[in-house]
PDB file of C-alpha atoms in Angstrom:
ATOM      1  CA  MET M   1     263.010 -16.181 313.126  1.00 47.00           C
ATOM      2  CA  LYS M   2     265.322 -18.951 313.797  1.00 42.00           C
ATOM      3  CA  THR M   3     263.877 -21.145 310.930  1.00 43.00           C
ATOM      4  CA  ARG M   4     264.435 -18.477 308.713  1.00 45.00           C
ATOM      5  CA  ARG M   5     267.868 -17.622 309.822  1.00 44.00           C
ATOM      6  CA  SER M   6     268.569 -21.354 309.686  1.00 43.00           C
ATOM      7  CA  LEU M   7     267.489 -21.471 305.985  1.00 38.00           C
ATOM      8  CA  ARG M   8     269.538 -18.579 305.207  1.00 44.00           C
ATOM      9  CA  SER M   9     272.674 -20.172 306.859  1.00 43.00           C
ATOM     10  CA  LEU M  10     271.636 -23.262 304.857  1.00 35.00           C
ATOM     11  CA  LEU M  11     271.067 -21.621 301.639  1.00 35.00           C
ATOM     12  CA  ARG M  12     274.503 -19.737 301.852  1.00 41.00           C
ATOM     13  CA  LEU M  13     276.398 -23.022 302.848  1.00 34.00           C
ATOM     14  CA  VAL M  14     274.810 -24.793 299.554  1.00 31.00           C
ATOM     15  CA  MET M  15     276.224 -21.856 297.685  1.00 33.00           C
ATOM     16  CA  THR M  16     279.511 -21.797 299.029  1.00 33.00           C
ATOM     17  CA  LEU M  17     279.705 -25.420 298.508  1.00 32.00           C
ATOM     18  CA  ALA M  18     278.696 -25.284 295.046  1.00 33.00           C
ATOM     19  CA  ALA M  19     281.468 -22.576 294.427  1.00 33.00           C
ATOM     20  CA  LEU M  20     284.068 -24.942 295.259  1.00 33.00           C
ATOM     21  CA  GLN M  21     283.262 -27.725 293.228  1.00 37.00           C
ATOM     22  CA  PRO M  22     285.881 -28.240 290.240  1.00 37.00           C
ATOM     23  CA  VAL M  23     284.552 -26.900 286.898  1.00 36.00           C
ATOM     24  CA  GLN M  24     283.935 -29.916 284.603  1.00 38.00           C
ATOM     25  CA  ALA M  25     284.752 -29.775 280.747  1.00 39.00           C
ATOM     26  CA  GLY M  26     281.778 -28.601 278.672  1.00 43.00           C
ATOM     27  CA  SER M  27     280.029 -27.329 281.665  1.00 44.00           C
ATOM     28  CA  ALA M  28     278.377 -23.886 281.228  1.00 51.00           C
ATOM     29  CA  GLN M  29     281.148 -22.523 283.944  1.00 79.00           C
ATOM     30  CA  GLU M  30     283.830 -23.473 281.291  1.00 89.00           C
ATOM     31  CA  ARG M  31     286.243 -20.528 280.855  1.00 96.00           C
ATOM     32  CA  ILE M  32     288.369 -20.399 277.506  1.00 97.00           C
ATOM     33  CA  ILE M  33     291.141 -18.698 276.350  1.00 97.00           C
ATOM     34  CA  THR M  34     292.304 -19.009 272.790  1.00 97.00           C
ATOM     35  CA  LEU M  35     295.666 -17.926 271.800  1.00 95.00           C
ATOM     36  CA  ALA M  36     295.425 -17.489 267.944  1.00 95.00           C
ATOM     37  CA  PRO M  37     292.471 -16.021 265.643  1.00 96.00           C
ATOM     38  CA  HIS M  38     291.935 -19.540 263.753  1.00 97.00           C
ATOM     39  CA  LEU M  39     291.422 -21.110 267.290  1.00 97.00           C
ATOM     40  CA  ALA M  40     288.714 -18.424 268.359  1.00 98.00           C
ATOM     41  CA  GLU M  41     286.801 -19.345 265.193  1.00 98.00           C
ATOM     42  CA  LEU M  42     287.132 -23.145 265.772  1.00 98.00           C
ATOM     43  CA  VAL M  43     285.902 -22.958 269.290  1.00 98.00           C
ATOM     44  CA  CYS M  44     282.568 -20.901 268.298  1.00 98.00           C
ATOM     45  CA  GLU M  45     282.207 -23.195 265.049  1.00 98.00           C
ATOM     46  CA  ALA M  46     282.525 -26.022 267.734  1.00 98.00           C
ATOM     47  CA  GLY M  47     279.515 -24.707 269.887  1.00 97.00           C
ATOM     48  CA  GLY M  48     281.846 -22.964 272.717  1.00 97.00           C
ATOM     49  CA  CYS M  49     281.602 -19.243 271.831  1.00 96.00           C
ATOM     50  CA  GLU M  50     279.875 -18.263 274.772  1.00 96.00           C
ATOM     51  CA  SER M  51     282.656 -20.056 276.668  1.00 96.00           C
ATOM     52  CA  LEU M  52     285.339 -17.964 275.626  1.00 97.00           C
ATOM     53  CA  VAL M  53     286.541 -14.939 278.047  1.00 97.00           C
ATOM     54  CA  ALA M  54     289.696 -13.868 276.238  1.00 97.00           C
ATOM     55  CA  VAL M  55     291.453 -14.364 272.737  1.00 97.00           C
ATOM     56  CA  GLY M  56     294.698 -13.834 271.008  1.00 96.00           C
ATOM     57  CA  ALA M  57     295.781 -10.933 269.034  1.00 95.00           C
ATOM     58  CA  TYR M  58     293.603 -10.220 265.786  1.00 95.00           C
ATOM     59  CA  SER M  59     291.066 -12.244 266.200  1.00 97.00           C
ATOM     60  CA  ASN M  60     288.252 -11.105 264.581  1.00 97.00           C
ATOM     61  CA  TYR M  61     285.705 -13.478 263.441  1.00 97.00           C
ATOM     62  CA  PRO M  62     282.918 -14.385 264.375  1.00 97.00           C
ATOM     63  CA  PRO M  63     282.443 -10.422 265.045  1.00 97.00           C
ATOM     64  CA  ALA M  64     281.381 -10.992 268.564  1.00 95.00           C
ATOM     65  CA  VAL M  65     285.032 -12.031 269.716  1.00 97.00           C
ATOM     66  CA  GLN M  66     285.909  -8.574 269.009  1.00 97.00           C
ATOM     67  CA  ALA M  67     284.419  -7.433 272.258  1.00 97.00           C
ATOM     68  CA  LEU M  68     286.665 -10.116 274.432  1.00 97.00           C
ATOM     69  CA  PRO M  69     289.914  -9.150 275.912  1.00 97.00           C
ATOM     70  CA  GLN M  70     293.095 -10.241 274.095  1.00 96.00           C
ATOM     71  CA  VAL M  71     296.042 -11.683 276.005  1.00 95.00           C
ATOM     72  CA  GLY M  72     298.900 -11.027 273.198  1.00 90.00           C
ATOM     73  CA  ASP M  73     300.049 -12.476 270.344  1.00 83.00           C
ATOM     74  CA  VAL M  74     301.890 -15.681 269.254  1.00 74.00           C
ATOM     75  CA  ALA M  75     305.359 -13.955 270.019  1.00 76.00           C
ATOM     76  CA  GLN M  76     304.346 -12.394 273.429  1.00 86.00           C
ATOM     77  CA  LEU M  77     301.497 -13.552 275.644  1.00 90.00           C
ATOM     78  CA  ASN M  78     300.395 -11.601 278.556  1.00 92.00           C
ATOM     79  CA  LEU M  79     300.667 -14.231 281.501  1.00 91.00           C
ATOM     80  CA  GLU M  80     299.320 -11.788 284.388  1.00 92.00           C
ATOM     81  CA  ALA M  81     295.898 -11.010 282.165  1.00 93.00           C
ATOM     82  CA  VAL M  82     295.672 -14.816 281.512  1.00 94.00           C
ATOM     83  CA  LEU M  83     295.774 -15.922 285.205  1.00 93.00           C
ATOM     84  CA  ALA M  84     293.570 -12.861 286.234  1.00 94.00           C
ATOM     85  CA  LEU M  85     290.719 -14.378 283.789  1.00 95.00           C
ATOM     86  CA  LYS M  86     291.022 -17.704 285.676  1.00 94.00           C
ATOM     87  CA  PRO M  87     290.493 -19.852 282.533  1.00 95.00           C
ATOM     88  CA  THR M  88     289.417 -23.442 283.051  1.00 95.00           C
ATOM     89  CA  ARG M  89     291.227 -24.212 279.755  1.00 95.00           C
ATOM     90  CA  VAL M  90     293.586 -22.418 277.368  1.00 95.00           C
ATOM     91  CA  ILE M  91     293.546 -23.338 273.519  1.00 96.00           C
ATOM     92  CA  ALA M  92     296.828 -23.571 271.883  1.00 93.00           C
ATOM     93  CA  TRP M  93     298.562 -24.299 268.702  1.00 91.00           C
ATOM     94  CA  THR M  94     301.166 -26.816 268.365  1.00 90.00           C
ATOM     95  CA  GLY M  95     303.993 -25.450 266.124  1.00 84.00           C
ATOM     96  CA  GLY M  96     302.284 -21.652 266.113  1.00 85.00           C
ATOM     97  CA  THR M  97     302.248 -21.415 270.205  1.00 86.00           C
ATOM     98  CA  PRO M  98     306.187 -21.092 271.143  1.00 87.00           C
ATOM     99  CA  ALA M  99     307.391 -24.115 273.316  1.00 86.00           C
ATOM    100  CA  ALA M 100     308.399 -21.689 276.010  1.00 87.00           C
ATOM    101  CA  GLN M 101     305.077 -20.456 276.276  1.00 87.00           C
ATOM    102  CA  MET M 102     303.543 -23.700 276.271  1.00 87.00           C
ATOM    103  CA  ALA M 103     305.925 -24.654 279.083  1.00 87.00           C
ATOM    104  CA  ARG M 104     305.017 -21.843 281.452  1.00 88.00           C
ATOM    105  CA  LEU M 105     301.190 -22.325 280.749  1.00 88.00           C
ATOM    106  CA  LYS M 106     301.715 -25.782 282.021  1.00 85.00           C
ATOM    107  CA  THR M 107     304.137 -24.841 285.007  1.00 88.00           C
ATOM    108  CA  LEU M 108     301.198 -22.623 286.045  1.00 88.00           C
ATOM    109  CA  GLN M 109     298.990 -25.936 286.077  1.00 89.00           C
ATOM    110  CA  LEU M 110     296.678 -24.163 283.362  1.00 91.00           C
ATOM    111  CA  PRO M 111     294.702 -26.941 281.372  1.00 92.00           C
ATOM    112  CA  VAL M 112     295.977 -26.663 277.855  1.00 93.00           C
ATOM    113  CA  THR M 113     294.478 -28.138 274.821  1.00 94.00           C
ATOM    114  CA  SER M 114     297.188 -28.014 271.895  1.00 94.00           C
ATOM    115  CA  LEU M 115     295.771 -28.374 268.313  1.00 95.00           C
ATOM    116  CA  ARG M 116     298.051 -29.280 265.356  1.00 93.00           C
ATOM    117  CA  PHE M 117     297.500 -28.144 261.641  1.00 92.00           C
ATOM    118  CA  GLU M 118     299.485 -29.164 259.050  1.00 89.00           C
ATOM    119  CA  ARG M 119     296.934 -30.286 256.314  1.00 94.00           C
ATOM    120  CA  LEU M 120     293.406 -29.285 255.100  1.00 96.00           C
ATOM    121  CA  ASP M 121     291.720 -31.867 256.922  1.00 96.00           C
ATOM    122  CA  ASP M 122     293.188 -31.070 260.153  1.00 96.00           C
ATOM    123  CA  VAL M 123     290.457 -28.669 260.545  1.00 97.00           C
ATOM    124  CA  ALA M 124     287.918 -31.234 260.930  1.00 98.00           C
ATOM    125  CA  THR M 125     289.927 -32.939 263.337  1.00 98.00           C
ATOM    126  CA  ALA M 126     290.298 -30.103 265.487  1.00 98.00           C
ATOM    127  CA  LEU M 127     286.420 -29.524 265.406  1.00 98.00           C
ATOM    128  CA  ILE M 128     285.946 -32.862 266.816  1.00 98.00           C
ATOM    129  CA  GLU M 129     288.508 -32.753 269.458  1.00 97.00           C
ATOM    130  CA  LEU M 130     287.164 -29.484 270.578  1.00 97.00           C
ATOM    131  CA  GLY M 131     283.690 -30.909 270.663  1.00 97.00           C
ATOM    132  CA  SER M 132     285.138 -33.728 272.945  1.00 96.00           C
ATOM    133  CA  VAL M 133     286.925 -31.258 275.138  1.00 94.00           C
ATOM    134  CA  LEU M 134     283.854 -28.682 275.614  1.00 95.00           C
ATOM    135  CA  GLY M 135     281.348 -31.001 275.588  1.00 95.00           C
ATOM    136  CA  THR M 136     279.490 -30.039 272.682  1.00 97.00           C
ATOM    137  CA  GLN M 137     279.847 -33.293 270.190  1.00 97.00           C
ATOM    138  CA  PRO M 138     276.713 -32.799 268.196  1.00 98.00           C
ATOM    139  CA  ILE M 139     277.351 -29.391 267.205  1.00 98.00           C
ATOM    140  CA  ALA M 140     281.386 -29.731 266.555  1.00 98.00           C
ATOM    141  CA  ASN M 141     280.697 -33.163 264.551  1.00 98.00           C
ATOM    142  CA  ALA M 142     278.334 -31.339 262.496  1.00 98.00           C
ATOM    143  CA  ALA M 143     280.708 -28.657 261.699  1.00 98.00           C
ATOM    144  CA  ALA M 144     283.346 -31.055 260.821  1.00 98.00           C
ATOM    145  CA  GLN M 145     280.946 -33.150 258.806  1.00 98.00           C
ATOM    146  CA  ARG M 146     280.099 -29.770 256.629  1.00 98.00           C
ATOM    147  CA  TYR M 147     283.525 -28.700 256.454  1.00 98.00           C
ATOM    148  CA  ARG M 148     284.666 -31.954 254.821  1.00 98.00           C
ATOM    149  CA  GLN M 149     281.846 -32.205 252.204  1.00 98.00           C
ATOM    150  CA  GLN M 150     282.753 -28.968 251.164  1.00 97.00           C
ATOM    151  CA  LEU M 151     286.565 -29.738 251.009  1.00 97.00           C
ATOM    152  CA  GLN M 152     285.456 -32.974 249.191  1.00 97.00           C
ATOM    153  CA  HIS M 153     283.259 -31.165 247.036  1.00 97.00           C
ATOM    154  CA  LEU M 154     286.539 -28.972 245.885  1.00 97.00           C
ATOM    155  CA  ARG M 155     288.433 -31.993 245.270  1.00 97.00           C
ATOM    156  CA  ALA M 156     286.199 -33.537 243.108  1.00 97.00           C
ATOM    157  CA  ALA M 157     285.585 -30.417 240.966  1.00 96.00           C
ATOM    158  CA  HIS M 158     289.277 -29.973 240.038  1.00 96.00           C
ATOM    159  CA  ALA M 159     290.604 -33.714 239.802  1.00 95.00           C
ATOM    160  CA  GLY M 160     292.381 -33.638 236.822  1.00 94.00           C
ATOM    161  CA  ALA M 161     292.376 -30.267 235.831  1.00 95.00           C
ATOM    162  CA  ALA M 162     295.245 -28.536 233.823  1.00 96.00           C
ATOM    163  CA  PRO M 163     298.020 -27.598 235.878  1.00 97.00           C
ATOM    164  CA  VAL M 164     298.747 -23.751 236.765  1.00 98.00           C
ATOM    165  CA  ARG M 165     301.987 -22.595 238.245  1.00 98.00           C
ATOM    166  CA  VAL M 166     301.258 -20.727 241.279  1.00 98.00           C
ATOM    167  CA  LEU M 167     303.149 -18.382 243.255  1.00 98.00           C
ATOM    168  CA  TYR M 168     301.789 -17.414 246.961  1.00 98.00           C
ATOM    169  CA  GLN M 169     303.420 -13.963 247.204  1.00 98.00           C
ATOM    170  CA  ILE M 170     304.001 -12.388 250.805  1.00 96.00           C
ATOM    171  CA  GLU M 171     305.515  -8.662 250.621  1.00 94.00           C
ATOM    172  CA  THR M 172     307.712  -7.512 247.855  1.00 95.00           C
ATOM    173  CA  ALA M 173     311.120  -6.295 249.350  1.00 92.00           C
ATOM    174  CA  PRO M 174     311.937  -9.212 249.453  1.00 95.00           C
ATOM    175  CA  VAL M 175     309.315 -11.503 248.397  1.00 97.00           C
ATOM    176  CA  TYR M 176     308.279 -14.156 250.625  1.00 97.00           C
ATOM    177  CA  SER M 177     306.633 -17.437 249.715  1.00 98.00           C
ATOM    178  CA  ILE M 178     305.716 -20.771 251.217  1.00 96.00           C
ATOM    179  CA  ASN M 179     306.621 -24.223 250.813  1.00 95.00           C
ATOM    180  CA  ARG M 180     305.152 -27.638 250.244  1.00 95.00           C
ATOM    181  CA  HIS M 181     304.257 -27.795 253.901  1.00 91.00           C
ATOM    182  CA  SER M 182     301.790 -25.054 254.218  1.00 91.00           C
ATOM    183  CA  PRO M 183     298.144 -25.798 254.214  1.00 91.00           C
ATOM    184  CA  ILE M 184     298.064 -22.982 251.553  1.00 95.00           C
ATOM    185  CA  SER M 185     300.208 -25.346 249.222  1.00 96.00           C
ATOM    186  CA  GLU M 186     298.244 -27.877 249.499  1.00 97.00           C
ATOM    187  CA  ALA M 187     295.314 -25.692 248.410  1.00 97.00           C
ATOM    188  CA  ILE M 188     296.944 -25.044 245.408  1.00 98.00           C
ATOM    189  CA  THR M 189     297.543 -28.684 244.639  1.00 97.00           C
ATOM    190  CA  LEU M 190     293.733 -29.344 245.435  1.00 97.00           C
ATOM    191  CA  CYS M 191     292.749 -26.739 242.930  1.00 98.00           C
ATOM    192  CA  GLY M 192     295.167 -28.251 240.527  1.00 97.00           C
ATOM    193  CA  GLY M 193     298.053 -25.761 240.646  1.00 98.00           C
ATOM    194  CA  ILE M 194     301.721 -26.072 241.160  1.00 98.00           C
ATOM    195  CA  ASN M 195     303.199 -24.394 243.925  1.00 98.00           C
ATOM    196  CA  VAL M 196     306.456 -22.960 242.242  1.00 98.00           C
ATOM    197  CA  PHE M 197     308.319 -22.826 245.603  1.00 98.00           C
ATOM    198  CA  ALA M 198     307.318 -26.129 247.079  1.00 97.00           C
ATOM    199  CA  GLN M 199     310.880 -26.862 247.869  1.00 97.00           C
ATOM    200  CA  LEU M 200     311.822 -23.927 250.063  1.00 97.00           C
ATOM    201  CA  PRO M 201     313.883 -25.164 253.085  1.00 96.00           C
ATOM    202  CA  THR M 202     311.386 -23.526 255.690  1.00 94.00           C
ATOM    203  CA  LEU M 203     307.629 -23.106 255.772  1.00 91.00           C
ATOM    204  CA  ALA M 204     307.849 -19.451 254.640  1.00 93.00           C
ATOM    205  CA  ALA M 205     311.406 -18.080 253.079  1.00 97.00           C
ATOM    206  CA  PRO M 206     312.548 -15.080 251.222  1.00 97.00           C
ATOM    207  CA  VAL M 207     313.324 -15.483 247.533  1.00 98.00           C
ATOM    208  CA  SER M 208     315.085 -13.531 245.104  1.00 97.00           C
ATOM    209  CA  ASP M 209     313.712 -11.679 242.247  1.00 95.00           C
ATOM    210  CA  GLU M 210     315.904 -13.884 239.802  1.00 94.00           C
ATOM    211  CA  ALA M 211     313.886 -16.998 241.130  1.00 96.00           C
ATOM    212  CA  VAL M 212     310.395 -15.547 241.019  1.00 95.00           C
ATOM    213  CA  LEU M 213     311.013 -14.736 237.327  1.00 93.00           C
ATOM    214  CA  ALA M 214     312.784 -18.288 236.822  1.00 94.00           C
ATOM    215  CA  ALA M 215     309.985 -19.836 238.390  1.00 95.00           C
ATOM    216  CA  GLN M 216     307.388 -18.490 235.728  1.00 94.00           C
ATOM    217  CA  PRO M 217     304.225 -18.402 237.770  1.00 96.00           C
ATOM    218  CA  GLN M 218     300.742 -18.020 235.660  1.00 96.00           C
ATOM    219  CA  LEU M 219     299.106 -16.931 238.825  1.00 98.00           C
ATOM    220  CA  VAL M 220     300.097 -14.712 241.682  1.00 98.00           C
ATOM    221  CA  VAL M 221     297.996 -14.961 244.880  1.00 98.00           C
ATOM    222  CA  HIS M 222     298.318 -12.167 247.501  1.00 98.00           C
ATOM    223  CA  GLY M 223     296.420 -10.373 250.073  1.00 97.00           C
ATOM    224  CA  PRO M 224     294.395  -7.502 249.452  1.00 97.00           C
ATOM    225  CA  ALA M 225     296.260  -5.172 251.802  1.00 95.00           C
ATOM    226  CA  ASP M 226     299.368  -5.779 249.361  1.00 95.00           C
ATOM    227  CA  THR M 227     297.603  -5.158 245.839  1.00 97.00           C
ATOM    228  CA  ALA M 228     299.260  -1.797 244.942  1.00 97.00           C
ATOM    229  CA  ALA M 229     302.421  -3.358 246.281  1.00 97.00           C
ATOM    230  CA  VAL M 230     302.404  -6.497 244.092  1.00 96.00           C
ATOM    231  CA  ALA M 231     301.384  -4.673 241.106  1.00 95.00           C
ATOM    232  CA  ALA M 232     304.188  -2.056 241.448  1.00 94.00           C
ATOM    233  CA  TYR M 233     306.374  -5.059 241.799  1.00 95.00           C
ATOM    234  CA  TRP M 234     305.130  -6.847 238.563  1.00 94.00           C
ATOM    235  CA  SER M 235     305.454  -3.576 236.538  1.00 91.00           C
ATOM    236  CA  ARG M 236     309.026  -3.587 237.119  1.00 89.00           C
ATOM    237  CA  PHE M 237     309.299  -6.829 235.260  1.00 88.00           C
ATOM    238  CA  ALA M 238     307.132  -6.089 232.308  1.00 80.00           C
ATOM    239  CA  LYS M 239     309.834  -7.009 229.628  1.00 75.00           C
ATOM    240  CA  ALA M 240     311.788  -9.261 231.833  1.00 71.00           C
ATOM    241  CA  ALA M 241     308.938 -11.551 232.481  1.00 65.00           C
ATOM    242  CA  ARG M 242     308.204 -13.940 229.722  1.00 69.00           C
ATOM    243  CA  VAL M 243     304.687 -13.782 230.605  1.00 71.00           C
ATOM    244  CA  GLN M 244     302.696 -11.599 233.068  1.00 85.00           C
ATOM    245  CA  PRO M 245     301.220 -13.588 235.431  1.00 94.00           C
ATOM    246  CA  ARG M 246     297.337 -13.072 236.389  1.00 95.00           C
ATOM    247  CA  ARG M 247     297.166 -11.545 239.818  1.00 97.00           C
ATOM    248  CA  VAL M 248     294.382 -12.451 242.583  1.00 98.00           C
ATOM    249  CA  ALA M 249     294.024 -11.047 245.925  1.00 98.00           C
ATOM    250  CA  ILE M 250     292.631 -13.273 248.543  1.00 98.00           C
ATOM    251  CA  ASP M 251     291.763 -12.640 252.292  1.00 97.00           C
ATOM    252  CA  PRO M 252     294.549 -14.007 254.117  1.00 95.00           C
ATOM    253  CA  ASP M 253     291.885 -14.696 256.638  1.00 96.00           C
ATOM    254  CA  LEU M 254     290.311 -17.235 254.800  1.00 97.00           C
ATOM    255  CA  ILE M 255     293.445 -18.752 252.931  1.00 96.00           C
ATOM    256  CA  ALA M 256     295.999 -18.349 255.546  1.00 94.00           C
ATOM    257  CA  ARG M 257     294.022 -19.375 258.681  1.00 94.00           C
ATOM    258  CA  SER M 258     293.409 -23.009 259.277  1.00 95.00           C
ATOM    259  CA  GLY M 259     289.671 -22.360 260.465  1.00 96.00           C
ATOM    260  CA  PRO M 260     286.207 -23.046 259.320  1.00 95.00           C
ATOM    261  CA  ARG M 261     286.101 -20.681 256.843  1.00 97.00           C
ATOM    262  CA  LEU M 262     289.292 -22.186 255.173  1.00 97.00           C
ATOM    263  CA  THR M 263     287.015 -23.709 252.349  1.00 97.00           C
ATOM    264  CA  GLU M 264     285.729 -20.082 251.486  1.00 98.00           C
ATOM    265  CA  GLY M 265     289.493 -19.207 250.702  1.00 98.00           C
ATOM    266  CA  VAL M 266     290.085 -22.496 248.527  1.00 98.00           C
ATOM    267  CA  GLN M 267     287.138 -21.856 246.375  1.00 98.00           C
ATOM    268  CA  GLN M 268     288.435 -18.333 245.567  1.00 98.00           C
ATOM    269  CA  LEU M 269     291.605 -20.006 245.085  1.00 98.00           C
ATOM    270  CA  CYS M 270     290.352 -22.722 242.717  1.00 98.00           C
ATOM    271  CA  GLN M 271     288.260 -20.108 240.694  1.00 98.00           C
ATOM    272  CA  ALA M 272     291.396 -18.207 240.209  1.00 98.00           C
ATOM    273  CA  LEU M 273     292.982 -20.962 238.648  1.00 98.00           C
ATOM    274  CA  ASP M 274     290.076 -21.812 236.468  1.00 97.00           C
ATOM    275  CA  VAL M 275     290.025 -18.243 235.108  1.00 97.00           C
ATOM    276  CA  VAL M 276     293.727 -18.633 233.945  1.00 97.00           C
ATOM    277  CA  ARG M 277     292.826 -22.029 232.345  1.00 96.00           C
ATOM    278  CA  LYS M 278     290.149 -20.524 230.533  1.00 94.00           C
ATOM    279  CA  ASN M 279     292.516 -17.918 229.247  1.00 89.00           C
ATOM    280  CA  GLN M 280     295.359 -20.099 228.046  1.00 80.00           C
TER     281      GLN M 280
END
């Protein structure tokens, strides 16, 4: 009996000591929280989906992340919820996650990995970095290679294509668009297009109806949810516009998120520009 009790006591001691060991990055005990939808997509593509314990608002891909708790959006992070989940790592977005939130996370001594997205190629860089952090390098590196190959194929297919003037339209009252520093603008250029509002002073800014008409876009790209509103907007200018631009709806989850599905959105964009060229 004493021997059995001794064994049970030893087992409890071993289990207690194991629980007190620090969690190592890339281990099965990793507990990750992402603060934006594209970050959740990237973690999963890099092989860390099973380590996710919470995500940012509007995270919806892959479908499995929809069952996870949400800890707030870019504007408002629920720090109490974050702490309650005891994450081993928080994945943030440089330039997207507010500096004040970043500072509070660091004050709470939470390990934060912040990823930067300014160009299309930054998605592959982020995948490789996540693979290193999570210890899933083979999966992450393979995903990064696939992404780069898809992007290179699209670049090669549209090198030297005839230019098409493109308006990326957000909302209608007023119209917002994006400048040259957006990955969306780089996608337009990759497809052989010209972003008609590349010189806007900020990443996204309102533009007047007069400026929209003066820009003479040949193609208007918008989200599916704005299809009716955008059609109504352009119907007002049936006579004022020199040429009614072609309009195409592309899911913003594909074209506006710096995630692994970005090449799908770029491909749809390039196809829309090709249609305009054929009809010129």
